[in-house]
Coordinates of C-alpha atoms and ligand atoms in Angstrom, one line a residue:
M1 CA 58.2 5.9 193.7
K2 CA 58.3 2.1 194.2
R3 CA 57.7 0.3 190.9
T4 CA 55.8 -3.0 190.5
P5 CA 58.1 -5.9 189.5
L6 CA 56.8 -5.8 186.0
A7 CA 57.6 -2.1 185.6
E8 CA 61.0 -2.8 187.1
L9 CA 61.5 -5.6 184.5
L10 CA 60.5 -3.4 181.6
Q11 CA 62.7 -0.6 182.8
T12 CA 65.6 -3.0 182.9
E13 CA 64.7 -4.3 179.5
L14 CA 64.5 -0.7 178.1
E15 CA 67.9 0.1 179.5
R16 CA 69.4 -3.3 178.4
Q17 CA 68.2 -3.0 174.8
D18 CA 70.5 -1.5 172.4
F19 CA 68.0 0.5 170.6
H20 CA 68.2 2.0 167.1
P21 CA 68.5 5.8 167.4
R22 CA 65.6 6.5 165.1
L23 CA 63.3 4.2 167.0
P24 CA 60.4 6.3 168.3
G25 CA 59.5 6.0 172.0
Y26 CA 56.5 3.7 171.6
K27 CA 58.6 1.3 169.5
R28 CA 61.1 1.1 172.4
V29 CA 58.4 0.2 174.8
Y30 CA 57.0 -2.3 172.2
E31 CA 60.5 -3.8 171.8
A32 CA 61.0 -4.0 175.5
I33 CA 57.7 -5.8 176.1
R34 CA 58.2 -8.0 173.1
G35 CA 61.7 -8.9 174.2
A36 CA 60.4 -9.9 177.7
I37 CA 57.6 -12.0 176.1
V38 CA 60.0 -13.7 173.7
N39 CA 62.5 -14.5 176.4
R40 CA 59.7 -15.8 178.6
R41 CA 60.4 -13.3 181.3
L42 CA 56.8 -12.4 180.8
P43 CA 55.1 -15.8 180.6
A44 CA 52.0 -16.7 178.6
G45 CA 48.8 -15.5 180.3
A46 CA 50.6 -12.8 182.4
K47 CA 48.5 -9.7 182.8
L48 CA 50.0 -6.4 181.7
P49 CA 49.2 -3.3 183.7
S50 CA 46.8 -0.8 182.4
S51 CA 48.3 1.7 180.0
R52 CA 47.7 4.5 182.5
D53 CA 49.5 2.7 185.3
L54 CA 52.4 1.6 183.2
A55 CA 52.8 5.1 181.7
R56 CA 53.0 6.5 185.3
E57 CA 55.5 3.9 186.4
L58 CA 57.8 4.3 183.4
D59 CA 57.4 8.0 183.4
A60 CA 56.2 7.8 179.8
S61 CA 53.2 9.3 178.0
R62 CA 50.1 7.2 178.0
N63 CA 49.8 7.5 174.2
M64 CA 53.2 5.9 173.9
I65 CA 52.1 2.9 176.0
V66 CA 48.8 2.6 174.1
A67 CA 50.6 2.6 170.8
A68 CA 53.0 -0.1 172.0
Y69 CA 50.1 -2.3 173.3
D70 CA 48.2 -1.8 170.0
Q71 CA 51.2 -3.0 168.0
L72 CA 51.8 -6.0 170.3
Q73 CA 48.1 -6.9 169.9
A74 CA 48.1 -6.5 166.2
E75 CA 51.1 -8.8 165.9
G76 CA 49.6 -11.4 168.3
Y77 CA 51.9 -11.1 171.3
V78 CA 49.2 -9.9 173.6
E79 CA 45.4 -10.3 173.7
S80 CA 43.0 -7.8 175.0
Q81 CA 39.9 -8.9 176.9
T82 CA 37.3 -6.3 177.1
G83 CA 36.8 -5.0 180.6
S84 CA 39.4 -7.3 182.0
G85 CA 42.8 -6.1 180.6
T86 CA 45.7 -7.1 178.4
Y87 CA 47.4 -10.5 178.7
V88 CA 50.4 -12.1 177.1
A89 CA 49.1 -14.5 174.4
E90 CA 49.2 -18.2 175.1
A91 CA 50.9 -19.0 171.8
L92 CA 53.6 -16.8 170.3
P93 CA 53.0 -15.5 166.7
D94 CA 53.5 -17.9 163.9
G95 CA 57.0 -18.9 162.9
F96 CA 58.6 -17.0 165.7
S97 CA 62.0 -18.0 166.8
N98 CA 62.1 -18.2 170.6
D99 CA 65.8 -17.3 170.8
G100 CA 66.1 -13.6 171.2
S101 CA 69.5 -13.5 169.6
H102 CA 67.9 -14.6 166.3
V103 CA 66.5 -11.9 164.2
R104 CA 64.2 -12.8 161.5
Y105 CA 65.3 -10.9 158.5
Q106 CA 63.9 -11.0 155.1
F107 CA 65.6 -9.3 152.2
L108 CA 63.5 -6.7 150.6
G109 CA 62.2 -7.7 147.2
D110 CA 62.9 -11.3 147.7
A111 CA 59.9 -12.8 145.9
A112 CA 60.4 -16.3 147.1
E113 CA 59.2 -16.8 150.6
D114 CA 62.5 -17.6 152.1
D115 CA 61.6 -18.1 155.7
E116 CA 65.0 -19.2 157.0
A117 CA 66.1 -17.3 160.1
V118 CA 69.6 -15.8 159.9
S119 CA 71.8 -14.8 162.8
L120 CA 73.0 -11.3 162.4
S121 CA 75.5 -9.6 164.7
K122 CA 74.1 -7.3 167.3
R123 CA 75.3 -4.5 165.2
G124 CA 73.7 -5.9 162.0
A125 CA 70.4 -6.5 163.9
R126 CA 70.4 -2.9 165.1
L127 CA 71.1 -1.6 161.6
T128 CA 68.3 -3.5 160.0
R129 CA 65.7 -3.3 162.8
E130 CA 63.9 -0.5 161.1
E131 CA 62.8 -1.2 157.6
G132 CA 62.6 1.6 155.0
M133 CA 66.3 2.3 154.5
D134 CA 66.3 2.3 150.7
A135 CA 69.4 2.1 148.6
Y136 CA 68.9 5.6 147.3
E137 CA 68.8 8.8 149.2
V138 CA 67.7 11.2 146.6
Q139 CA 65.3 9.3 144.4
P140 CA 63.6 10.4 141.3
L141 CA 60.1 11.6 141.9
A142 CA 58.6 9.4 139.3
L143 CA 58.8 5.6 139.7
S144 CA 59.3 5.1 136.0
G145 CA 62.5 3.2 136.7
K146 CA 64.4 5.4 134.4
M147 CA 66.7 8.0 135.8
D148 CA 66.9 11.1 133.6
L149 CA 70.6 11.1 132.7
L150 CA 69.9 13.0 129.4
N151 CA 72.2 15.7 130.6
F152 CA 75.1 13.4 131.1
P153 CA 77.6 13.8 128.2
I154 CA 77.8 10.1 127.6
K155 CA 79.7 10.4 124.3
T156 CA 82.4 12.6 125.8
W157 CA 82.6 10.3 128.8
Q158 CA 83.1 7.3 126.5
R159 CA 85.7 9.1 124.5
V160 CA 87.7 10.0 127.6
Q161 CA 87.4 6.4 129.0
N162 CA 88.7 5.1 125.7
Q163 CA 91.6 7.4 125.7
V164 CA 92.6 6.1 129.2
W165 CA 92.1 2.4 128.3
R166 CA 94.4 2.9 125.3
R167 CA 97.2 4.1 127.5
D168 CA 100.0 1.7 127.8
D169 CA 100.2 2.0 131.6
V170 CA 100.2 -1.3 133.6
N171 CA 100.0 0.6 136.9
L172 CA 96.3 1.4 136.1
Y173 CA 95.5 -2.3 136.5
D174 CA 96.9 -2.5 140.0
Y175 CA 95.6 -1.7 143.4
D176 CA 96.0 1.9 144.4
T177 CA 98.4 2.3 147.3
T178 CA 98.6 6.1 147.2
G179 CA 95.3 7.3 148.4
G180 CA 94.0 8.0 144.9
Y181 CA 95.3 8.7 141.4
L182 CA 97.5 11.7 141.6
Q183 CA 96.0 13.5 138.6
L184 CA 92.6 13.2 140.1
K185 CA 93.7 14.4 143.5
R186 CA 95.2 17.5 141.8
A187 CA 92.1 18.1 139.8
V188 CA 89.9 17.8 142.9
A189 CA 92.1 20.1 144.9
D190 CA 92.0 22.8 142.1
Y191 CA 88.3 22.5 141.9
L192 CA 87.7 22.7 145.6
R193 CA 90.0 25.6 146.1
V194 CA 88.3 27.7 143.5
S195 CA 84.7 26.6 143.8
R196 CA 84.3 25.8 147.4
G197 CA 86.9 27.9 149.2
V198 CA 88.6 24.8 150.7
A199 CA 92.1 25.5 151.9
L200 CA 94.2 22.5 150.7
D201 CA 97.0 21.1 148.7
A202 CA 96.6 17.9 146.5
D203 CA 98.3 15.7 149.0
Q204 CA 95.4 16.3 151.5
V205 CA 92.9 14.7 149.1
L206 CA 92.1 11.0 149.7
I207 CA 90.0 9.4 147.0
T208 CA 87.5 6.9 148.4
G209 CA 84.8 4.6 147.2
G210 CA 81.9 6.9 148.1
T211 CA 80.9 9.0 151.1
Q212 CA 79.9 5.9 153.0
Q213 CA 83.5 4.7 152.8
S214 CA 84.8 8.1 153.8
L215 CA 82.6 8.0 156.9
D216 CA 83.5 4.4 157.7
L217 CA 87.2 5.1 157.4
I218 CA 87.0 8.2 159.5
S219 CA 85.1 6.4 162.3
R220 CA 87.5 3.5 162.3
M221 CA 90.5 5.8 162.5
L222 CA 89.4 8.5 164.9
A223 CA 86.7 7.1 167.1
D224 CA 86.6 4.4 169.8
Q225 CA 83.6 2.4 170.9
N226 CA 80.9 4.5 172.6
D227 CA 82.5 7.8 171.6
I228 CA 79.8 10.4 170.9
A229 CA 78.8 11.6 167.4
W230 CA 76.6 14.6 167.1
V231 CA 74.4 14.4 164.1
E232 CA 71.9 16.8 162.7
N233 CA 68.2 16.0 163.5
P234 CA 66.8 15.3 160.9
C235 CA 69.8 13.6 159.4
Y236 CA 71.2 11.8 156.4
W237 CA 70.5 8.1 157.0
G238 CA 73.8 7.0 155.5
A239 CA 75.8 9.0 158.1
W240 CA 74.2 7.7 161.3
S241 CA 74.0 4.2 159.9
S242 CA 77.7 4.3 159.5
F243 CA 78.4 5.8 162.9
Y244 CA 76.0 3.3 164.4
A245 CA 77.8 0.4 162.7
N246 CA 81.0 1.7 164.2
D247 CA 79.6 1.6 167.7
L248 CA 79.4 5.3 168.3
N249 CA 76.8 6.8 170.5
I250 CA 74.7 9.1 168.5
R251 CA 73.4 12.4 169.9
P252 CA 70.8 14.1 167.7
I253 CA 71.1 17.8 167.6
A254 CA 68.2 20.0 166.5
V255 CA 68.4 21.8 163.2
D256 CA 66.6 25.1 162.6
L257 CA 66.7 27.6 159.6
E258 CA 70.4 28.4 160.4
G259 CA 71.5 24.7 160.5
M260 CA 72.7 22.7 163.5
N261 CA 71.6 24.4 166.7
P262 CA 73.1 22.7 169.8
S263 CA 71.2 23.6 173.0
A264 CA 72.8 24.6 176.3
E265 CA 72.3 21.1 177.5
D266 CA 74.1 19.7 174.4
L267 CA 77.0 22.0 175.0
A268 CA 77.2 21.1 178.7
S269 CA 77.1 17.3 178.1
P270 CA 80.2 15.2 177.5
P271 CA 81.9 16.4 174.3
P272 CA 81.5 14.5 171.1
K273 CA 84.3 13.0 169.0
F274 CA 82.5 13.9 165.8
I275 CA 80.2 16.7 164.7
Y276 CA 78.6 15.6 161.4
V277 CA 77.1 18.5 159.4
T278 CA 75.8 19.4 156.0
P279 CA 76.3 23.1 156.3
S280 CA 76.0 24.2 152.7
H281 CA 72.6 22.6 152.4
Q282 CA 71.3 20.7 155.4
Y283 CA 70.0 17.2 154.4
P284 CA 67.1 17.1 154.0
T285 CA 65.7 20.4 155.2
G286 CA 67.9 22.5 153.0
A287 CA 68.9 25.0 155.8
V288 CA 72.1 26.8 155.1
M289 CA 74.3 27.2 158.2
S290 CA 74.7 30.8 159.1
L291 CA 78.2 32.4 159.5
A292 CA 77.6 32.9 163.2
R293 CA 76.8 29.2 163.7
R294 CA 79.7 28.1 161.6
K295 CA 82.0 30.2 163.8
S296 CA 80.6 29.0 167.0
L297 CA 80.8 25.4 165.9
I298 CA 84.5 25.8 164.9
E299 CA 85.2 27.4 168.3
Y300 CA 83.4 24.6 170.1
A301 CA 85.2 21.9 168.1
Q302 CA 88.5 23.4 169.1
R303 CA 87.5 23.6 172.8
A304 CA 86.0 20.1 172.8
N305 CA 88.8 18.5 170.8
A306 CA 86.1 17.3 168.4
W307 CA 86.3 16.6 164.7
I308 CA 83.9 18.4 162.4
L309 CA 82.8 16.1 159.5
E310 CA 81.6 18.4 156.8
D311 CA 79.6 16.6 154.1
D312 CA 79.4 18.9 151.1
Y313 CA 77.4 16.5 149.1
D314 CA 75.5 18.7 146.6
S315 CA 76.9 22.2 147.0
E316 CA 77.3 22.4 143.2
F317 CA 73.6 23.1 143.0
R318 CA 72.8 26.6 144.1
Y319 CA 70.2 28.3 141.9
A320 CA 70.4 31.9 143.3
G321 CA 72.7 34.1 145.3
R322 CA 76.4 33.5 146.0
P323 CA 77.7 30.0 146.7
V324 CA 78.4 29.4 150.4
A325 CA 82.0 28.7 151.0
S326 CA 83.1 25.7 152.9
L327 CA 83.3 25.4 156.7
Q328 CA 86.7 23.8 156.2
G329 CA 88.0 27.1 154.6
L330 CA 86.7 29.1 157.5
A331 CA 88.2 26.9 160.1
A332 CA 91.6 26.9 158.2
E333 CA 91.4 30.7 158.2
A334 CA 90.9 30.6 162.0
G335 CA 93.9 28.3 162.4
V336 CA 91.7 25.3 163.5
P337 CA 92.6 22.2 161.5
R338 CA 89.7 20.1 162.9
V339 CA 87.5 19.8 159.8
L340 CA 87.4 16.7 157.6
Y341 CA 85.8 17.9 154.4
M342 CA 83.9 15.2 152.3
G343 CA 82.6 15.5 148.8
T344 CA 81.2 13.0 146.2
F345 CA 80.9 12.5 142.5
S346 CA 77.6 10.7 143.0
K347 CA 75.5 13.8 142.3
V348 CA 77.5 15.4 139.6
I349 CA 78.6 12.4 137.5
Y350 CA 76.3 9.5 138.4
P351 CA 75.5 7.7 141.7
G352 CA 77.0 4.3 140.6
I353 CA 80.4 5.8 140.0
K354 CA 81.2 5.4 143.7
L355 CA 84.0 7.9 143.8
A356 CA 84.3 10.5 146.5
Y357 CA 87.0 12.3 148.5
V358 CA 88.0 13.4 151.9
V359 CA 90.2 16.4 152.5
L360 CA 92.3 15.6 155.6
P361 CA 94.2 17.8 158.0
H362 CA 97.9 17.3 157.3
A363 CA 98.5 15.3 160.5
L364 CA 96.1 12.6 159.4
I365 CA 97.4 12.0 155.9
P366 CA 99.9 9.1 156.4
S367 CA 97.7 7.0 158.8
F368 CA 94.6 7.5 156.6
K369 CA 96.4 6.4 153.4
T370 CA 97.7 3.3 155.1
A371 CA 94.2 2.4 156.6
L372 CA 92.5 3.1 153.3
Y373 CA 94.7 0.6 151.6
D374 CA 94.6 -2.0 154.4
L375 CA 90.9 -1.9 154.9
Y376 CA 89.5 -1.5 151.4
R377 CA 92.2 -2.3 148.8
P378 CA 91.1 0.5 146.5
G379 CA 91.6 0.4 142.7
Q380 CA 89.5 1.5 139.7
L381 CA 92.4 3.5 138.5
H382 CA 91.2 3.6 134.9
L383 CA 88.0 5.2 136.2
Q384 CA 89.9 7.6 138.4
A385 CA 92.2 8.5 135.5
A386 CA 89.3 9.1 133.2
L387 CA 87.5 11.3 135.7
A388 CA 90.7 13.3 136.1
E389 CA 90.8 13.8 132.3
F390 CA 87.1 14.7 132.2
I391 CA 87.8 17.4 134.7
D392 CA 91.1 18.6 133.2
Q393 CA 89.6 18.8 129.7
G394 CA 86.9 21.2 131.0
H395 CA 84.0 18.8 130.6
F396 CA 83.2 18.7 134.3
T397 CA 82.5 22.5 134.7
T398 CA 80.5 22.6 131.5
H399 CA 78.5 19.6 132.8
I400 CA 77.8 21.2 136.2
R401 CA 76.7 24.4 134.5
R402 CA 74.2 22.5 132.3
L403 CA 73.0 20.4 135.2
R404 CA 72.5 23.5 137.3
Q405 CA 70.4 25.1 134.6
A406 CA 68.3 22.0 134.0
Y407 CA 67.7 21.4 137.7
A408 CA 66.8 25.0 138.4
Q409 CA 64.2 24.8 135.6
R410 CA 62.8 21.5 136.9
R411 CA 62.6 22.9 140.4
T412 CA 60.8 26.1 139.3
L413 CA 58.4 24.0 137.2
L414 CA 57.6 21.6 140.1
L415 CA 57.1 24.4 142.5
A416 CA 54.7 26.2 140.2
V417 CA 52.6 23.0 139.6
L418 CA 52.5 22.2 143.4
D419 CA 51.7 25.8 144.2
R420 CA 48.7 25.7 142.0
A421 CA 47.4 22.6 143.8
L422 CA 48.3 23.5 147.3
K423 CA 48.4 27.3 147.6
G424 CA 47.6 28.3 151.1
K425 CA 47.2 24.8 152.3
V426 CA 50.8 23.8 153.2
Q427 CA 53.9 25.5 154.2
Q428 CA 56.4 24.8 151.5
V429 CA 60.0 25.0 152.4
V430 CA 61.9 26.4 149.5
V431 CA 65.6 26.8 149.4
D432 CA 67.7 27.9 146.5
A433 CA 69.8 24.8 146.4
G434 CA 69.9 21.1 146.1
L435 CA 68.1 18.3 144.4
L436 CA 65.1 18.1 146.8
L437 CA 62.3 20.1 148.1
V438 CA 60.5 19.6 151.4
I439 CA 56.8 20.0 151.6
K440 CA 55.8 20.6 155.3
L441 CA 52.5 19.2 156.4
P442 CA 50.4 19.7 159.5
S443 CA 51.5 17.5 162.4
H444 CA 48.3 15.4 162.4
I445 CA 49.0 14.0 158.9
D446 CA 50.6 10.6 158.8
D447 CA 53.4 11.2 156.3
V448 CA 54.6 7.6 156.3
A449 CA 51.1 6.5 155.2
L450 CA 50.9 9.3 152.7
S451 CA 54.3 8.5 151.1
A452 CA 53.3 4.8 150.9
Q453 CA 50.1 5.9 149.1
C454 CA 52.2 8.0 146.7
Q455 CA 54.5 5.1 146.2
S456 CA 51.6 2.8 145.1
N457 CA 50.6 5.6 142.7
G458 CA 54.0 5.6 141.0
L459 CA 55.4 8.6 142.9
S460 CA 58.5 8.1 145.0
V461 CA 58.6 10.6 147.8
R462 CA 59.9 10.3 151.4
P463 CA 58.2 10.9 154.7
L464 CA 60.0 13.8 156.4
S465 CA 59.4 12.3 159.9
R466 CA 61.5 9.3 159.0
Y467 CA 64.6 11.4 158.8
Y468 CA 64.3 12.3 162.5
I469 CA 65.9 10.4 165.3
G470 CA 63.4 9.6 168.1
E471 CA 60.0 11.2 168.4
T472 CA 59.0 14.2 166.3
D473 CA 55.7 15.9 165.4
V474 CA 57.2 17.3 162.2
R475 CA 55.5 15.9 159.2
G476 CA 56.2 16.4 155.5
L477 CA 57.3 14.9 152.2
V478 CA 60.8 15.0 150.7
V479 CA 60.6 15.3 147.0
G480 CA 63.5 14.7 144.6
F481 CA 63.1 16.5 141.3
A482 CA 66.5 16.3 139.7
Y483 CA 66.2 13.0 137.8
V484 CA 62.7 13.4 136.4
D485 CA 62.3 14.4 132.8
T486 CA 60.7 17.8 132.4
N487 CA 57.7 16.4 130.5
D488 CA 57.0 13.9 133.3
L489 CA 57.5 16.4 136.0
V490 CA 54.4 18.4 135.3
E491 CA 52.2 15.3 135.3
C492 CA 53.9 13.9 138.4
G493 CA 53.7 17.2 140.2
K494 CA 49.9 17.5 139.5
R495 CA 49.4 13.9 140.8
L496 CA 51.4 14.6 143.9
G497 CA 49.6 17.9 144.5
D498 CA 46.2 16.1 144.2
M499 CA 47.2 13.4 146.6
I500 CA 48.5 15.8 149.2
G501 CA 45.4 18.0 148.7
A502 CA 43.2 15.0 149.3
V503 CA 44.6 14.3 152.8
L504 CA 44.4 18.0 153.7
T505 CA 40.7 18.4 153.1
Ligands
PLP601 C1 74.0 13.9 152.6 C2 74.6 13.0 151.7 N1 75.9 12.7 151.7 C3 76.5 11.9 150.8 C4 75.7 11.3 149.8 C5 76.4 10.5 148.8 O1 77.0 9.4 149.2 P1 77.9 8.5 148.3 O2 79.1 9.2 147.9 O3 78.2 7.3 149.2 O4 77.1 8.1 147.1 C6 74.4 11.5 149.8 C7 73.6 10.7 148.8 O5 72.4 10.8 148.7 C8 73.8 12.4 150.7 O6 72.5 12.6 150.6

């Protein structure tokens, strides 16, 4: 079909734009038209085709075009004249920078109206194009501003810290050139071998400044620009942001109740460099990857020469049944050293500790140690040493046991409260693990609006649709229950149940 010049222009604009992978289709069309207006390729007064015509020419759904036109109109880029059509506005919206390379970016929470435009790199602009990426992934359900750390043995932690600071060891004040404090690497290795079935020796452990740093290091060391990363869809924001910032091409792979489920088309497409998975407890749906899927993923990774990045971020928290062993262990058993296993102390100690680890195949150890030092200059050796003591003195396992009991209790309580309010109205996804639960909602519910409404009522919950890359009709709320005090939980749960109930009736 021969396209009109305008459709041709928009098609070029759509292909030219380096879109954010989570950008839904209508936003792509919106961005393409907005870009053309801003760059004056679509001059003031130009008439846009009808939504039906444009949908046909771009081979897109009409709803998508209508939604894009609506947004452009709401923001003042186009004007609609009843009966006559849609036109590019004579004047661009207020304060708009006419240079497409300038992205207007205002820092969240900046009370002062700082209207200065800043130039971000192309990569930075892509990363921040979509708002809503908060600092925390798992947030407390209540917006009281206090995280419930009552279970954290603060006195013991202080005592262990003091013991370390009293040590007469000048090396602890230096940078770390060895990929992590040896005692901590040994402690992590012992823990992972026994608790998670990871096949390793201590030398394979690299201590990093958090999972984000682990992912960044892995991308920088193993991927080139435009290499493909398979990610779960829905996915942990931090992972794709990091791949994205490292110029990887992201291919979202559907997740079902057995975890990542590549289609025949995925398997037949050019192979990925990375396969990022959360097999013990898929983030955020909670699916546990089945043994059959694990095996086929390992086989595929071997065939495709891909690296599996296993993010085992909260496997400590299983409330029933037997813990699921790591994918890394299974791959090692099969003689396939293609898994990089990642874990973190964010969930089991506290998020701000920013200490995590990667278990590397032997062949990668020397290069990764060098890169870790050259790129990030790690240190915090007192903290690493104290954590090692905390583990070796047995406090870590006691702490995890207590946390598990407390979280299981909170989860049961929240489920019971929600069940009372919502029985029969929603399909609740319940898994026996993790620090979140997902409440699935019918697809006509606007979960973004609902979560904003909850937020303004003091409840911090996430819209499930925002974890998806591209369009989805899945709707729901992701609810963190771990850091809310038991007393607050009942009240919060009731309030949440009422708010969901109200949109369902
Ligand atoms: C899936 C997943 N991986 C890793 C992390 C932790 O990352 P970090 O170690 O950078 O705190 C989180 C935090 O919420 C997460 O949800």
